[in-house]
Short mmCIF file of C-alpha atoms in Angstrom, two decimals:
data_model
loop_
_atom_site.label_atom_id
_atom_site.label_comp_id
_atom_site.label_asym_id
_atom_site.label_seq_id
_atom_site.Cartn_x
_atom_site.Cartn_y
_atom_site.Cartn_z
CA UNK Y 1 -0.19 0.59 0.34
CA UNK Y 2 3.04 2.29 0.74
CA UNK Y 3 4.41 1.63 -2.26
CA UNK Y 4 0.93 1.54 -4.40
CA UNK Y 5 0.16 4.88 -3.72
CA UNK Y 6 4.11 6.72 -3.90
CA UNK Y 7 4.86 8.97 -6.05
CA UNK Y 8 8.29 7.66 -6.21
CA UNK Y 9 8.47 4.44 -6.44
CA UNK Y 10 8.29 2.54 -9.70
CA UNK Y 11 4.92 0.45 -8.89
CA UNK Y 12 3.21 4.06 -8.47
CA UNK Y 13 -0.75 3.56 -8.67
CA UNK Y 14 0.07 -0.43 -10.77
CA UNK Y 15 -3.30 -2.18 -10.46
CA UNK Y 16 -1.57 -5.67 -10.24
CA UNK Y 17 1.30 -4.99 -7.81
CA UNK Y 18 2.67 -7.79 -5.31
CA UNK Y 19 5.14 -9.53 -3.50
CA UNK Y 20 5.50 -12.96 -1.09
CA UNK Y 21 2.89 -12.09 0.55
CA UNK Y 22 -0.17 -11.38 -0.76
CA UNK Y 23 -1.77 -11.34 -4.41
CA UNK Y 24 -3.27 -14.24 -6.43
CA UNK Y 25 -1.80 -17.65 -6.05
CA UNK Y 26 -5.06 -20.37 -6.28
CA UNK Y 27 -6.73 -18.31 -8.87
CA UNK Y 28 -3.56 -18.30 -11.25
CA UNK Y 29 -1.56 -21.39 -10.86
CA UNK Y 30 -2.69 -23.71 -14.07
CA UNK Y 31 -0.14 -26.88 -12.44
CA UNK Y 32 1.73 -27.60 -9.76
CA UNK Y 33 4.50 -26.86 -8.68
CA UNK Y 34 3.87 -23.10 -8.51
CA UNK Y 35 6.43 -21.68 -10.64
CA UNK Y 36 5.40 -18.92 -12.82
CA UNK Y 37 6.23 -20.96 -16.14
CA UNK Y 38 2.95 -22.58 -14.50
CA UNK Y 39 0.40 -19.90 -13.69
CA UNK Y 40 -1.54 -17.40 -16.27
CA UNK Y 41 2.02 -15.41 -15.40
CA UNK Y 42 3.84 -17.44 -18.26
CA UNK Y 43 2.52 -14.88 -21.04
CA UNK Y 44 5.04 -12.60 -19.24
CA UNK Y 45 8.07 -14.64 -18.79
CA UNK Y 46 10.92 -14.73 -16.86
CA UNK Y 47 13.91 -13.05 -18.36
CA UNK Y 48 12.06 -12.71 -21.96
CA UNK Y 49 9.33 -10.60 -21.15
CA UNK Y 50 9.98 -9.07 -17.42
CA UNK Y 51 12.43 -5.96 -17.71
CA UNK Y 52 15.44 -6.20 -15.57
CA UNK Y 53 14.16 -4.45 -12.08
CA UNK Y 54 11.95 -7.35 -11.81
CA UNK Y 55 14.21 -9.63 -12.73
CA UNK Y 56 16.86 -8.72 -10.32
CA UNK Y 57 14.08 -8.78 -7.36
CA UNK Y 58 12.50 -12.34 -8.76
CA UNK Y 59 16.02 -13.92 -8.13
CA UNK Y 60 17.61 -12.07 -5.03
CA UNK Y 61 16.60 -14.37 -1.92
CA UNK Y 62 17.22 -11.49 -0.07
CA UNK Y 63 13.89 -9.18 -1.53
CA UNK Y 64 10.40 -9.72 -0.28
CA UNK Y 65 9.69 -10.04 -4.30
CA UNK Y 66 11.73 -12.95 -4.31
CA UNK Y 67 10.47 -15.82 -6.35
CA UNK Y 68 7.06 -13.27 -6.41
CA UNK Y 69 5.53 -15.48 -9.27
CA UNK Y 70 2.83 -12.62 -9.97
CA UNK Y 71 5.77 -9.93 -9.71
CA UNK Y 72 5.44 -7.53 -12.46
CA UNK Y 73 5.63 -3.79 -12.51
CA UNK Y 74 4.35 -1.09 -15.75
CA UNK Y 75 7.17 -1.38 -17.90
CA UNK Y 76 6.33 -5.92 -18.24
CA UNK Y 77 3.13 -7.02 -16.37
CA UNK Y 78 -0.48 -7.41 -17.24
CA UNK Y 79 -2.54 -3.54 -17.63
CA UNK Y 80 -5.53 -2.52 -17.69
CA UNK Y 81 -8.64 -1.14 -20.27
CA UNK Y 82 -11.65 -0.16 -20.12
CA UNK Y 83 -14.67 -1.06 -22.79
CA UNK Y 84 -18.00 0.38 -23.62
CA UNK Y 85 -20.55 -2.33 -24.41
CA UNK Y 86 -19.57 -2.88 -28.17
CA UNK Y 87 -16.18 -3.44 -26.78
CA UNK Y 88 -14.16 -0.40 -27.74
CA UNK Y 89 -11.36 0.44 -26.14
CA UNK Y 90 -12.19 3.49 -23.72
CA UNK Y 91 -9.24 4.33 -21.80
CA UNK Y 92 -6.23 2.63 -20.07
CA UNK Y 93 -4.03 3.17 -17.24
CA UNK Y 94 -4.57 5.57 -14.94
CA UNK Y 95 -6.90 6.83 -17.30
CA UNK Y 96 -8.94 4.04 -16.62
CA UNK Y 97 -8.95 3.91 -13.35
CA UNK Y 98 -10.01 7.48 -13.11
CA UNK Y 99 -13.22 6.97 -15.33
CA UNK Y 100 -14.50 4.15 -13.86
CA UNK Y 101 -13.87 6.20 -10.58
CA UNK Y 102 -16.09 9.39 -12.54
CA UNK Y 103 -18.68 6.76 -13.99
CA UNK Y 104 -19.61 5.12 -10.68
CA UNK Y 105 -20.35 8.68 -9.35
CA UNK Y 106 -22.39 9.13 -12.51
CA UNK Y 107 -24.66 6.26 -11.67
CA UNK Y 108 -23.37 3.91 -14.07
CA UNK Y 109 -23.01 -0.11 -13.25
CA UNK Y 110 -19.23 -1.19 -14.10
CA UNK Y 111 -18.17 -4.53 -14.37
CA UNK Y 112 -14.44 -4.79 -12.85
CA UNK Y 113 -12.74 -8.06 -12.85
CA UNK Y 114 -11.08 -8.79 -9.45
CA UNK Y 115 -8.46 -12.12 -7.92
CA UNK Y 116 -11.52 -14.88 -9.22
CA UNK Y 117 -13.93 -13.35 -12.14
CA UNK Y 118 -15.46 -10.00 -12.09
CA UNK Y 119 -17.46 -8.05 -9.78
CA UNK Y 120 -20.68 -6.03 -11.01
CA UNK Y 121 -20.23 -2.64 -8.88
CA UNK Y 122 -21.91 0.45 -8.27
CA UNK Y 123 -23.25 3.57 -5.27
CA UNK Y 124 -25.25 1.58 -2.53
CA UNK Y 125 -26.64 4.78 -1.99
CA UNK Y 126 -28.24 5.14 -5.01
CA UNK Y 127 -32.00 3.29 -4.66
CA UNK Y 128 -32.86 4.15 -8.22
CA UNK Y 129 -29.63 2.33 -9.58
CA UNK Y 130 -29.28 -0.47 -7.18
CA UNK Y 131 -33.15 -1.43 -7.93
CA UNK Y 132 -32.17 -0.97 -11.82
CA UNK Y 133 -29.24 -3.18 -11.57
CA UNK Y 134 -31.64 -6.19 -8.84
CA UNK Y 135 -33.91 -5.56 -12.34
CA UNK Y 136 -31.24 -6.57 -14.72
CA UNK Y 137 -29.77 -9.57 -12.59
CA UNK Y 138 -33.35 -11.01 -12.48
CA UNK Y 139 -32.38 -10.83 -8.56
CA UNK Y 140 -35.47 -10.52 -7.05
CA UNK Y 141 -34.26 -11.37 -3.10
CA UNK Y 142 -31.08 -12.27 -2.30
CA UNK Y 143 -28.51 -9.45 -1.30
CA UNK Y 144 -26.36 -7.81 -2.77
CA UNK Y 145 -22.56 -7.96 -1.24
CA UNK Y 146 -21.31 -4.17 0.04
CA UNK Y 147 -17.41 -2.85 -0.47
CA UNK Y 148 -16.59 -0.16 2.08
CA UNK Y 149 -13.47 2.79 1.37
CA UNK Y 150 -12.62 1.30 4.71
CA UNK Y 151 -14.11 0.94 7.94
CA UNK Y 152 -14.96 4.49 8.43
CA UNK Y 153 -16.89 4.07 5.51
CA UNK Y 154 -19.23 1.26 7.14
CA UNK Y 155 -19.54 3.02 10.14
CA UNK Y 156 -23.59 3.72 10.76
CA UNK Y 157 -24.50 1.33 8.01
CA UNK Y 158 -23.25 -1.87 9.49
CA UNK Y 159 -22.91 -2.48 13.05
CA UNK Y 160 -18.63 -1.98 14.12
CA UNK Y 161 -18.00 -4.31 16.78
CA UNK Y 162 -14.16 -5.07 17.67
CA UNK Y 163 -14.94 -8.71 16.54
CA UNK Y 164 -15.99 -7.68 13.55
CA UNK Y 165 -12.97 -4.88 12.33
CA UNK Y 166 -10.89 -7.89 13.19
CA UNK Y 167 -12.04 -10.19 10.35
CA UNK Y 168 -13.13 -7.43 8.11
CA UNK Y 169 -9.39 -6.66 8.02
CA UNK Y 170 -7.80 -9.86 8.56
CA UNK Y 171 -5.55 -11.30 5.32
CA UNK Y 172 -9.00 -13.58 4.08
CA UNK Y 173 -10.90 -9.91 3.49
CA UNK Y 174 -14.36 -12.08 3.53
CA UNK Y 175 -17.62 -10.66 3.05
CA UNK Y 176 -19.28 -10.49 7.29
CA UNK Y 177 -22.88 -10.50 8.04
CA UNK Y 178 -23.11 -8.00 9.87
CA UNK Y 179 -26.25 -6.30 11.86
CA UNK Y 180 -28.03 -2.69 10.03
CA UNK Y 181 -26.62 -0.65 11.47
CA UNK Y 182 -28.77 2.79 11.96
CA UNK Y 183 -27.58 5.25 8.92
CA UNK Y 184 -30.04 4.28 5.96
CA UNK Y 185 -30.08 2.44 2.68
CA UNK Y 186 -32.21 1.17 0.15
CA UNK Y 187 -33.57 -2.09 1.24
CA UNK Y 188 -33.36 -3.28 -2.18
CA UNK Y 189 -28.87 -4.17 -1.15
CA UNK Y 190 -30.89 -6.90 1.47
CA UNK Y 191 -34.51 -6.64 1.01
CA UNK Y 192 -36.18 -8.18 4.41
CA UNK Y 193 -33.19 -8.85 5.75
CA UNK Y 194 -31.80 -8.16 9.12
CA UNK Y 195 -27.67 -7.93 8.08
CA UNK Y 196 -25.46 -6.55 5.45
CA UNK Y 197 -22.74 -8.48 3.43
CA UNK Y 198 -20.15 -5.88 3.51
CA UNK Y 199 -16.01 -6.58 2.49
CA UNK Y 200 -13.27 -4.08 2.56
CA UNK Y 201 -10.86 -3.59 -0.54
CA UNK Y 202 -8.45 -6.82 -1.37
CA UNK Y 203 -6.95 -6.10 -4.95
CA UNK Y 204 -4.34 -2.86 -5.92
CA UNK Y 205 -7.17 -1.99 -8.07
CA UNK Y 206 -9.87 -1.55 -5.53
CA UNK Y 207 -8.20 0.57 -3.77
CA UNK Y 208 -6.72 2.86 -6.21
CA UNK Y 209 -10.59 2.88 -7.58
CA UNK Y 210 -11.50 4.95 -4.34
CA UNK Y 211 -8.78 6.91 -4.22
CA UNK Y 212 -9.67 7.95 -7.12
CA UNK Y 213 -12.82 9.54 -5.52
CA UNK Y 214 -15.32 5.97 -6.05
CA UNK Y 215 -18.00 6.50 -3.56
CA UNK Y 216 -17.47 5.43 -0.50
CA UNK Y 217 -19.97 2.26 -0.31
CA UNK Y 218 -20.46 0.35 -3.45
CA UNK Y 219 -22.76 -3.12 -4.37
CA UNK Y 220 -20.12 -5.49 -5.30
CA UNK Y 221 -21.50 -8.49 -6.22
CA UNK Y 222 -20.94 -10.99 -8.75
CA UNK Y 223 -21.04 -10.38 -12.15
CA UNK Y 224 -23.15 -13.57 -13.62
CA UNK Y 225 -26.06 -14.76 -14.87
CA UNK Y 226 -29.08 -16.24 -13.04
CA UNK Y 227 -27.86 -19.27 -12.05
CA UNK Y 228 -24.61 -18.98 -13.50
CA UNK Y 229 -20.77 -19.12 -12.09
CA UNK Y 230 -19.39 -15.62 -11.44
CA UNK Y 231 -17.51 -14.36 -15.24
CA UNK Y 232 -13.66 -14.87 -15.27
CA UNK Y 233 -12.52 -14.47 -18.73
CA UNK Y 234 -12.19 -11.63 -20.83
CA UNK Y 235 -12.97 -13.02 -24.48
CA UNK Y 236 -16.77 -13.76 -22.60
CA UNK Y 237 -17.19 -10.48 -20.60
CA UNK Y 238 -19.19 -9.15 -22.83
CA UNK Y 239 -21.32 -11.71 -24.09
CA UNK Y 240 -22.47 -13.18 -20.65
CA UNK Y 241 -22.52 -9.69 -19.03
CA UNK Y 242 -23.94 -7.51 -22.44
CA UNK Y 243 -27.10 -5.52 -20.78
CA UNK Y 244 -26.34 -6.28 -16.97
CA UNK Y 245 -23.29 -3.57 -17.18
CA UNK Y 246 -23.15 -0.40 -18.49
CA UNK Y 247 -19.13 -0.39 -18.76
CA UNK Y 248 -16.17 -2.87 -18.80
CA UNK Y 249 -13.03 -2.43 -16.54
CA UNK Y 250 -10.46 -5.56 -17.99
CA UNK Y 251 -7.23 -6.94 -16.95
CA UNK Y 252 -4.45 -9.04 -19.25
CA UNK Y 253 -4.04 -11.20 -16.36
CA UNK Y 254 -5.80 -13.93 -17.19
CA UNK Y 255 -7.93 -16.16 -14.48
CA UNK Y 256 -7.10 -19.80 -14.03
CA UNK Y 257 -10.35 -20.50 -12.04
CA UNK Y 258 -13.26 -18.55 -11.07
CA UNK Y 259 -13.06 -17.97 -7.21
CA UNK Y 260 -16.07 -15.88 -5.56
CA UNK Y 261 -15.88 -13.79 -2.63
CA UNK Y 262 -15.56 -15.83 0.64
CA UNK Y 263 -18.97 -15.25 3.68
CA UNK Y 264 -18.55 -15.42 7.34
CA UNK Y 265 -20.81 -14.94 10.28
CA UNK Y 266 -19.97 -13.79 13.21
CA UNK Y 267 -20.25 -16.39 16.34
CA UNK Y 268 -18.92 -15.39 19.74
CA UNK Y 269 -16.35 -13.17 18.23
CA UNK Y 270 -15.35 -15.26 15.43
CA UNK Y 271 -15.82 -15.85 11.89
CA UNK Y 272 -17.93 -19.05 10.83
CA UNK Y 273 -17.39 -19.85 7.44
CA UNK Y 274 -20.70 -19.94 5.49
CA UNK Y 275 -19.16 -19.56 2.02
CA UNK Y 276 -15.82 -20.72 1.57
CA UNK Y 277 -14.05 -19.51 -1.41
CA UNK Y 278 -10.88 -16.57 -1.73
CA UNK Y 279 -9.34 -16.43 1.27
CA UNK Y 280 -9.93 -19.54 3.13
CA UNK Y 281 -10.10 -22.23 -0.37
CA UNK Y 282 -8.42 -24.20 -1.19
CA UNK Y 283 -8.21 -25.82 2.67
CA UNK Y 284 -6.10 -29.08 3.29
CA UNK Y 285 -7.11 -31.42 6.40
CA UNK Y 286 -5.08 -34.47 7.44
CA UNK Y 287 -6.96 -37.80 6.93
CA UNK Y 288 -6.88 -40.55 6.26
CA UNK Y 289 -8.51 -43.65 3.77
CA UNK Y 290 -7.44 -46.70 2.89
CA UNK Y 291 -7.96 -45.53 -1.31
CA UNK Y 292 -8.17 -41.63 -3.12
CA UNK Y 293 -12.37 -40.17 -2.02
CA UNK Y 294 -13.80 -37.87 -4.02
CA UNK Y 295 -17.13 -36.22 -1.94
CA UNK Y 296 -19.01 -34.41 -4.87
CA UNK Y 297 -21.29 -32.91 -2.45
CA UNK Y 298 -24.85 -31.57 -3.23
CA UNK Y 299 -27.01 -30.35 -6.27
CA UNK Y 300 -27.25 -26.64 -4.23
CA UNK Y 301 -24.42 -24.74 -2.97
CA UNK Y 302 -21.79 -27.16 -3.90
CA UNK Y 303 -18.20 -27.24 -3.45
CA UNK Y 304 -16.03 -30.44 -3.95
CA UNK Y 305 -13.38 -32.94 -2.18
CA UNK Y 306 -10.78 -35.29 -2.26
CA UNK Y 307 -8.78 -37.06 0.21
CA UNK Y 308 -5.73 -38.83 -1.25
CA UNK Y 309 -2.53 -39.39 0.03
CA UNK Y 310 -3.29 -38.51 4.09
CA UNK Y 311 -4.72 -35.46 2.63
CA UNK Y 312 -8.23 -34.20 2.35
CA UNK Y 313 -8.59 -31.27 0.00
CA UNK Y 314 -11.72 -28.94 0.38
CA UNK Y 315 -12.74 -26.69 -3.10
CA UNK Y 316 -13.79 -23.68 -3.00
CA UNK Y 317 -17.13 -23.05 -3.63
CA UNK Y 318 -19.16 -23.71 -6.41
CA UNK Y 319 -22.72 -22.99 -6.62
CA UNK Y 320 -26.34 -24.54 -7.74
CA UNK Y 321 -25.35 -26.62 -10.39
CA UNK Y 322 -28.88 -26.30 -12.13
CA UNK Y 323 -26.68 -24.66 -15.20
CA UNK Y 324 -24.85 -26.09 -17.39
CA UNK Y 325 -22.09 -23.75 -16.57
CA UNK Y 326 -22.02 -24.02 -13.48
CA UNK Y 327 -21.94 -28.26 -13.87
CA UNK Y 328 -19.03 -27.24 -16.29
CA UNK Y 329 -17.05 -26.02 -13.38
CA UNK Y 330 -17.97 -27.88 -10.85
CA UNK Y 331 -16.02 -31.13 -13.41
CA UNK Y 332 -13.71 -28.62 -14.36
CA UNK Y 333 -12.75 -28.27 -10.48
CA UNK Y 334 -12.49 -31.64 -9.53
CA UNK Y 335 -9.47 -32.14 -12.30
CA UNK Y 336 -8.22 -29.47 -10.84
CA UNK Y 337 -7.88 -30.95 -7.58
CA UNK Y 338 -6.32 -34.50 -8.64
CA UNK Y 339 -5.51 -34.36 -12.70
CA UNK Y 340 -6.21 -38.00 -12.96
CA UNK Y 341 -9.92 -37.98 -12.13
CA UNK Y 342 -11.85 -37.82 -15.46
CA UNK Y 343 -13.34 -34.81 -16.06
CA UNK Y 344 -12.59 -31.61 -18.50
CA UNK Y 345 -9.32 -29.54 -17.02
CA UNK Y 346 -9.79 -25.99 -15.17
CA UNK Y 347 -6.90 -23.37 -16.10
CA UNK Y 348 -8.86 -20.81 -17.83
CA UNK Y 349 -10.43 -19.24 -20.41
CA UNK Y 350 -7.13 -20.25 -23.00
CA UNK Y 351 -6.65 -23.57 -22.03
CA UNK Y 352 -10.33 -24.32 -23.25
CA UNK Y 353 -9.23 -22.50 -26.28
CA UNK Y 354 -11.73 -19.85 -25.89
#
């Protein structure tokens, strides 16, 4: 964060800044071992496409970017661009972020690329806009998740005991279900619900949008059609989200697999995971079975688990399986956990020939 907002740093306002302790992992891994050549950063090859400064950091054991696989900078790494509904590029880099922040202030809905897929974002305090998004998504009652600029932006909208602040600012950055506060918000955000699902920024791009003046409280809901999984491929962006978003903020770092936001509730001060995904998945547990066991989960709110070699691997939340796209994601995740289990591989749009 210090580097991100330091005008003298070479990664100033770079939306893909990271080090060995932060940034994507599971959502960019195509296969093991976790080396750059086996991630979606392969397009930005070490020593060929990576600039001298990044190469020096990557190979220096004393540098905090030593073998940080997504390491990059504005000179050699992924970039962002803003598209209109026809796929025309309206702006790139800093100008794209500035224009998105302005569009959000002016009442537009923007599809924004995250770590594991796209979000649909709009001003959460604008009742007409929230109702319009609910109509566009054909989503009658299911609550929308919110993202606040910081804890101060959430004050009054939800109750914020110290335990909630600890969970919200933790490294997992989940959506936390908290009781509504005294400050009014559109009822359409969570119809008939006493809670709101709120989270804080967890990517450099999100921090930059708020710094550029985006509304301090945004709807930040999964970008998908009813019954389908979250959109994560740039190649499918316009096809899948046409009519849902007015603008599209894309990035050239591919996502290998969908990973939605995790959802937790608080019980006696501790988080109880209601949806295990970004930050909490995949989870590794010590389990022993005489032979490999694949647990396929249920039709609704699906997740899977694979036990082999003394360990159980629990996948991210996959959602309901009543649509073909969701069932395909289910099969891809089985293959991701163990490629010798029959199924189609994940590994991102490029691996699927899209």
